[in-house]
């Protein structure tokens, strides 16, 4: 009887891409956060700081799109970073209704400090998974996160296979 339950459970993980990716994401999130140490920031917050650092002063909309988040989830994730003085919202010079996100000096310093810890975590991942496999995985995940994939997902006919 227990074997039947195990087979059904394995079937979910072996055949549902969404479940497999979510499980892997939770595991990686834990491992990377452990590698980041007791910094007071979560992996999602580090990713957010890094995306802001990489793009300068993105609009809230552009930042949400880059991170494949909705605006309310982005706002929720930004709140503690704003509270702790790591980021600030500033009006756009061309359209004052548009808000841009900017790293503060403290935020930029924290992002640089955490990047060194992230590099250790990334090196561990590459060693455990394989450098080429890691690169291929990131490429595949980038495609899955793209609008092109979403469009294909939503327009492809469902086959009977």
PDB file of C-alpha atoms in Angstrom:
ATOM      1  CA  UNK A   1       0.000   0.000   0.000  1.00  0.00           C
ATOM      2  CA  UNK A   2       2.824   2.417   0.855  1.00  0.00           C
ATOM      3  CA  UNK A   3       4.450   1.647  -2.492  1.00  0.00           C
ATOM      4  CA  UNK A   4       1.301   2.760  -4.339  1.00  0.00           C
ATOM      5  CA  UNK A   5       1.383   6.098  -2.533  1.00  0.00           C
ATOM      6  CA  UNK A   6       5.085   6.504  -3.280  1.00  0.00           C
ATOM      7  CA  UNK A   7       4.485   5.753  -6.969  1.00  0.00           C
ATOM      8  CA  UNK A   8       1.693   8.367  -7.137  1.00  0.00           C
ATOM      9  CA  UNK A   9       3.897  10.912  -5.367  1.00  0.00           C
ATOM     10  CA  UNK A  10       6.856  10.220  -7.665  1.00  0.00           C
ATOM     11  CA  UNK A  11       4.547  10.609 -10.646  1.00  0.00           C
ATOM     12  CA  UNK A  12       3.774  14.186  -9.663  1.00  0.00           C
ATOM     13  CA  UNK A  13       7.441  15.142  -9.375  1.00  0.00           C
ATOM     14  CA  UNK A  14       8.478  13.240 -12.471  1.00  0.00           C
ATOM     15  CA  UNK A  15       5.725  14.592 -14.725  1.00  0.00           C
ATOM     16  CA  UNK A  16       4.841  18.071 -13.449  1.00  0.00           C
ATOM     17  CA  UNK A  17       7.389  20.658 -14.531  1.00  0.00           C
ATOM     18  CA  UNK A  18       5.845  23.326 -12.308  1.00  0.00           C
ATOM     19  CA  UNK A  19       6.119  21.178  -9.162  1.00  0.00           C
ATOM     20  CA  UNK A  20       9.668  20.130  -9.986  1.00  0.00           C
ATOM     21  CA  UNK A  21      10.804  23.716 -10.596  1.00  0.00           C
ATOM     22  CA  UNK A  22       9.127  24.957  -7.396  1.00  0.00           C
ATOM     23  CA  UNK A  23      10.727  22.201  -5.301  1.00  0.00           C
ATOM     24  CA  UNK A  24      14.131  22.919  -6.811  1.00  0.00           C
ATOM     25  CA  UNK A  25      13.627  26.651  -6.277  1.00  0.00           C
ATOM     26  CA  UNK A  26      12.838  26.198  -2.590  1.00  0.00           C
ATOM     27  CA  UNK A  27      15.876  23.956  -2.125  1.00  0.00           C
ATOM     28  CA  UNK A  28      18.200  26.373  -3.937  1.00  0.00           C
ATOM     29  CA  UNK A  29      16.732  29.302  -2.029  1.00  0.00           C
ATOM     30  CA  UNK A  30      17.600  27.636   1.265  1.00  0.00           C
ATOM     31  CA  UNK A  31      21.099  26.685   0.151  1.00  0.00           C
ATOM     32  CA  UNK A  32      21.924  30.138  -1.210  1.00  0.00           C
ATOM     33  CA  UNK A  33      20.487  31.870   1.863  1.00  0.00           C
ATOM     34  CA  UNK A  34      22.611  29.617   4.094  1.00  0.00           C
ATOM     35  CA  UNK A  35      25.669  30.565   2.047  1.00  0.00           C
ATOM     36  CA  UNK A  36      24.777  34.250   2.372  1.00  0.00           C
ATOM     37  CA  UNK A  37      25.053  33.904   6.129  1.00  0.00           C
ATOM     38  CA  UNK A  38      23.375  36.003   8.796  1.00  0.00           C
ATOM     39  CA  UNK A  39      23.046  39.173   6.740  1.00  0.00           C
ATOM     40  CA  UNK A  40      19.417  39.859   7.552  1.00  0.00           C
ATOM     41  CA  UNK A  41      18.470  39.677   3.873  1.00  0.00           C
ATOM     42  CA  UNK A  42      16.711  36.913   1.996  1.00  0.00           C
ATOM     43  CA  UNK A  43      17.825  35.659  -1.392  1.00  0.00           C
ATOM     44  CA  UNK A  44      14.906  37.412  -3.076  1.00  0.00           C
ATOM     45  CA  UNK A  45      16.011  40.699  -1.542  1.00  0.00           C
ATOM     46  CA  UNK A  46      19.590  40.195  -2.724  1.00  0.00           C
ATOM     47  CA  UNK A  47      18.286  39.430  -6.229  1.00  0.00           C
ATOM     48  CA  UNK A  48      16.243  42.612  -6.109  1.00  0.00           C
ATOM     49  CA  UNK A  49      19.226  44.716  -4.990  1.00  0.00           C
ATOM     50  CA  UNK A  50      21.350  43.138  -7.722  1.00  0.00           C
ATOM     51  CA  UNK A  51      18.766  43.808 -10.427  1.00  0.00           C
ATOM     52  CA  UNK A  52      18.552  47.454  -9.336  1.00  0.00           C
ATOM     53  CA  UNK A  53      22.358  47.719  -9.303  1.00  0.00           C
ATOM     54  CA  UNK A  54      22.533  46.192 -12.781  1.00  0.00           C
ATOM     55  CA  UNK A  55      19.889  48.451 -14.326  1.00  0.00           C
ATOM     56  CA  UNK A  56      20.563  51.740 -12.530  1.00  0.00           C
ATOM     57  CA  UNK A  57      17.257  53.324 -11.607  1.00  0.00           C
ATOM     58  CA  UNK A  58      14.526  51.145 -13.122  1.00  0.00           C
ATOM     59  CA  UNK A  59      10.883  52.088 -12.965  1.00  0.00           C
ATOM     60  CA  UNK A  60       8.755  49.946 -10.690  1.00  0.00           C
ATOM     61  CA  UNK A  61       7.067  48.497 -13.773  1.00  0.00           C
ATOM     62  CA  UNK A  62      10.361  47.632 -15.509  1.00  0.00           C
ATOM     63  CA  UNK A  63      11.768  46.095 -12.330  1.00  0.00           C
ATOM     64  CA  UNK A  64       8.663  43.962 -11.830  1.00  0.00           C
ATOM     65  CA  UNK A  65       8.826  42.781 -15.446  1.00  0.00           C
ATOM     66  CA  UNK A  66      12.535  41.923 -15.190  1.00  0.00           C
ATOM     67  CA  UNK A  67      11.901  39.866 -12.056  1.00  0.00           C
ATOM     68  CA  UNK A  68       8.664  38.337 -13.423  1.00  0.00           C
ATOM     69  CA  UNK A  69       6.712  39.719 -10.462  1.00  0.00           C
ATOM     70  CA  UNK A  70       3.492  41.629 -10.231  1.00  0.00           C
ATOM     71  CA  UNK A  71       3.646  45.159  -8.875  1.00  0.00           C
ATOM     72  CA  UNK A  72       2.010  44.286  -5.552  1.00  0.00           C
ATOM     73  CA  UNK A  73       4.535  41.495  -4.868  1.00  0.00           C
ATOM     74  CA  UNK A  74       7.362  43.868  -5.796  1.00  0.00           C
ATOM     75  CA  UNK A  75       5.976  46.501  -3.429  1.00  0.00           C
ATOM     76  CA  UNK A  76       5.809  43.929  -0.634  1.00  0.00           C
ATOM     77  CA  UNK A  77       9.427  42.885  -1.255  1.00  0.00           C
ATOM     78  CA  UNK A  78      10.626  46.492  -1.455  1.00  0.00           C
ATOM     79  CA  UNK A  79       9.045  47.644   1.832  1.00  0.00           C
ATOM     80  CA  UNK A  80      11.699  46.238   4.206  1.00  0.00           C
ATOM     81  CA  UNK A  81      14.487  47.430   1.887  1.00  0.00           C
ATOM     82  CA  UNK A  82      13.049  50.946   1.924  1.00  0.00           C
ATOM     83  CA  UNK A  83      12.508  50.780   5.699  1.00  0.00           C
ATOM     84  CA  UNK A  84      16.126  49.707   6.231  1.00  0.00           C
ATOM     85  CA  UNK A  85      17.471  52.490   4.004  1.00  0.00           C
ATOM     86  CA  UNK A  86      18.819  50.197   1.254  1.00  0.00           C
ATOM     87  CA  UNK A  87      16.601  51.497  -1.554  1.00  0.00           C
ATOM     88  CA  UNK A  88      14.478  54.547  -2.165  1.00  0.00           C
ATOM     89  CA  UNK A  89      11.669  55.434  -4.523  1.00  0.00           C
ATOM     90  CA  UNK A  90      12.185  58.602  -6.530  1.00  0.00           C
ATOM     91  CA  UNK A  91       9.970  60.297  -9.112  1.00  0.00           C
ATOM     92  CA  UNK A  92      10.975  59.953 -12.760  1.00  0.00           C
ATOM     93  CA  UNK A  93      12.435  63.164 -14.213  1.00  0.00           C
ATOM     94  CA  UNK A  94      10.240  62.945 -17.323  1.00  0.00           C
ATOM     95  CA  UNK A  95       6.981  61.881 -15.682  1.00  0.00           C
ATOM     96  CA  UNK A  96       6.632  62.565 -11.974  1.00  0.00           C
ATOM     97  CA  UNK A  97       3.793  60.018 -11.710  1.00  0.00           C
ATOM     98  CA  UNK A  98       6.290  57.248 -12.527  1.00  0.00           C
ATOM     99  CA  UNK A  99       8.402  55.955  -9.644  1.00  0.00           C
ATOM    100  CA  UNK A 100      11.956  54.744 -10.040  1.00  0.00           C
ATOM    101  CA  UNK A 101      13.849  52.531  -7.621  1.00  0.00           C
ATOM    102  CA  UNK A 102      17.343  53.559  -6.596  1.00  0.00           C
ATOM    103  CA  UNK A 103      19.934  51.957  -4.363  1.00  0.00           C
ATOM    104  CA  UNK A 104      21.082  54.180  -1.536  1.00  0.00           C
ATOM    105  CA  UNK A 105      24.800  54.311  -0.735  1.00  0.00           C
ATOM    106  CA  UNK A 106      24.132  51.817   2.065  1.00  0.00           C
ATOM    107  CA  UNK A 107      22.190  49.587  -0.324  1.00  0.00           C
ATOM    108  CA  UNK A 108      24.935  49.654  -2.944  1.00  0.00           C
ATOM    109  CA  UNK A 109      27.539  48.761  -0.317  1.00  0.00           C
ATOM    110  CA  UNK A 110      25.375  45.910   1.013  1.00  0.00           C
ATOM    111  CA  UNK A 111      24.808  44.583  -2.512  1.00  0.00           C
ATOM    112  CA  UNK A 112      28.576  44.565  -3.201  1.00  0.00           C
ATOM    113  CA  UNK A 113      29.252  42.807   0.117  1.00  0.00           C
ATOM    114  CA  UNK A 114      26.624  40.163  -0.572  1.00  0.00           C
ATOM    115  CA  UNK A 115      27.873  39.612  -4.119  1.00  0.00           C
ATOM    116  CA  UNK A 116      31.047  38.043  -2.721  1.00  0.00           C
ATOM    117  CA  UNK A 117      28.936  35.623  -0.664  1.00  0.00           C
ATOM    118  CA  UNK A 118      26.711  34.924  -3.649  1.00  0.00           C
ATOM    119  CA  UNK A 119      29.803  34.062  -5.711  1.00  0.00           C
ATOM    120  CA  UNK A 120      30.669  31.379  -3.147  1.00  0.00           C
ATOM    121  CA  UNK A 121      27.148  29.933  -3.405  1.00  0.00           C
ATOM    122  CA  UNK A 122      27.266  30.039  -7.202  1.00  0.00           C
ATOM    123  CA  UNK A 123      30.642  28.303  -7.215  1.00  0.00           C
ATOM    124  CA  UNK A 124      29.225  25.574  -4.962  1.00  0.00           C
ATOM    125  CA  UNK A 125      26.287  25.148  -7.329  1.00  0.00           C
ATOM    126  CA  UNK A 126      28.572  24.921 -10.371  1.00  0.00           C
ATOM    127  CA  UNK A 127      30.747  22.354  -8.611  1.00  0.00           C
ATOM    128  CA  UNK A 128      27.815  20.208  -7.479  1.00  0.00           C
ATOM    129  CA  UNK A 129      25.785  20.439 -10.688  1.00  0.00           C
ATOM    130  CA  UNK A 130      28.533  20.943 -13.273  1.00  0.00           C
ATOM    131  CA  UNK A 131      29.603  24.213 -14.847  1.00  0.00           C
ATOM    132  CA  UNK A 132      28.214  23.470 -18.333  1.00  0.00           C
ATOM    133  CA  UNK A 133      25.014  21.991 -16.903  1.00  0.00           C
ATOM    134  CA  UNK A 134      24.631  25.083 -14.737  1.00  0.00           C
ATOM    135  CA  UNK A 135      24.982  27.363 -17.753  1.00  0.00           C
ATOM    136  CA  UNK A 136      22.456  25.274 -19.719  1.00  0.00           C
ATOM    137  CA  UNK A 137      20.026  25.320 -16.792  1.00  0.00           C
ATOM    138  CA  UNK A 138      20.200  29.120 -16.511  1.00  0.00           C
ATOM    139  CA  UNK A 139      19.618  29.426 -20.256  1.00  0.00           C
ATOM    140  CA  UNK A 140      16.580  27.122 -20.044  1.00  0.00           C
ATOM    141  CA  UNK A 141      15.169  28.980 -17.025  1.00  0.00           C
ATOM    142  CA  UNK A 142      15.687  32.328 -18.789  1.00  0.00           C
ATOM    143  CA  UNK A 143      13.618  31.042 -21.708  1.00  0.00           C
ATOM    144  CA  UNK A 144      10.903  29.752 -19.387  1.00  0.00           C
ATOM    145  CA  UNK A 145      10.789  33.170 -17.683  1.00  0.00           C
ATOM    146  CA  UNK A 146      10.435  34.960 -21.045  1.00  0.00           C
ATOM    147  CA  UNK A 147       7.337  36.426 -22.644  1.00  0.00           C
ATOM    148  CA  UNK A 148       8.102  34.276 -25.693  1.00  0.00           C
ATOM    149  CA  UNK A 149       7.666  31.110 -23.636  1.00  0.00           C
ATOM    150  CA  UNK A 150       4.461  32.437 -22.046  1.00  0.00           C
ATOM    151  CA  UNK A 151       3.050  33.160 -25.496  1.00  0.00           C
ATOM    152  CA  UNK A 152       3.997  29.688 -26.755  1.00  0.00           C
ATOM    153  CA  UNK A 153       2.574  28.063 -23.631  1.00  0.00           C
ATOM    154  CA  UNK A 154      -0.731  29.855 -24.078  1.00  0.00           C
ATOM    155  CA  UNK A 155      -1.104  29.324 -27.863  1.00  0.00           C
ATOM    156  CA  UNK A 156       0.141  25.805 -28.489  1.00  0.00           C
ATOM    157  CA  UNK A 157      -2.669  23.306 -28.982  1.00  0.00           C
ATOM    158  CA  UNK A 158      -2.859  20.577 -26.370  1.00  0.00           C
ATOM    159  CA  UNK A 159      -2.031  17.217 -27.886  1.00  0.00           C
ATOM    160  CA  UNK A 160      -3.522  13.907 -26.855  1.00  0.00           C
ATOM    161  CA  UNK A 161      -0.097  12.469 -25.899  1.00  0.00           C
TER     162      UNK A 161
END
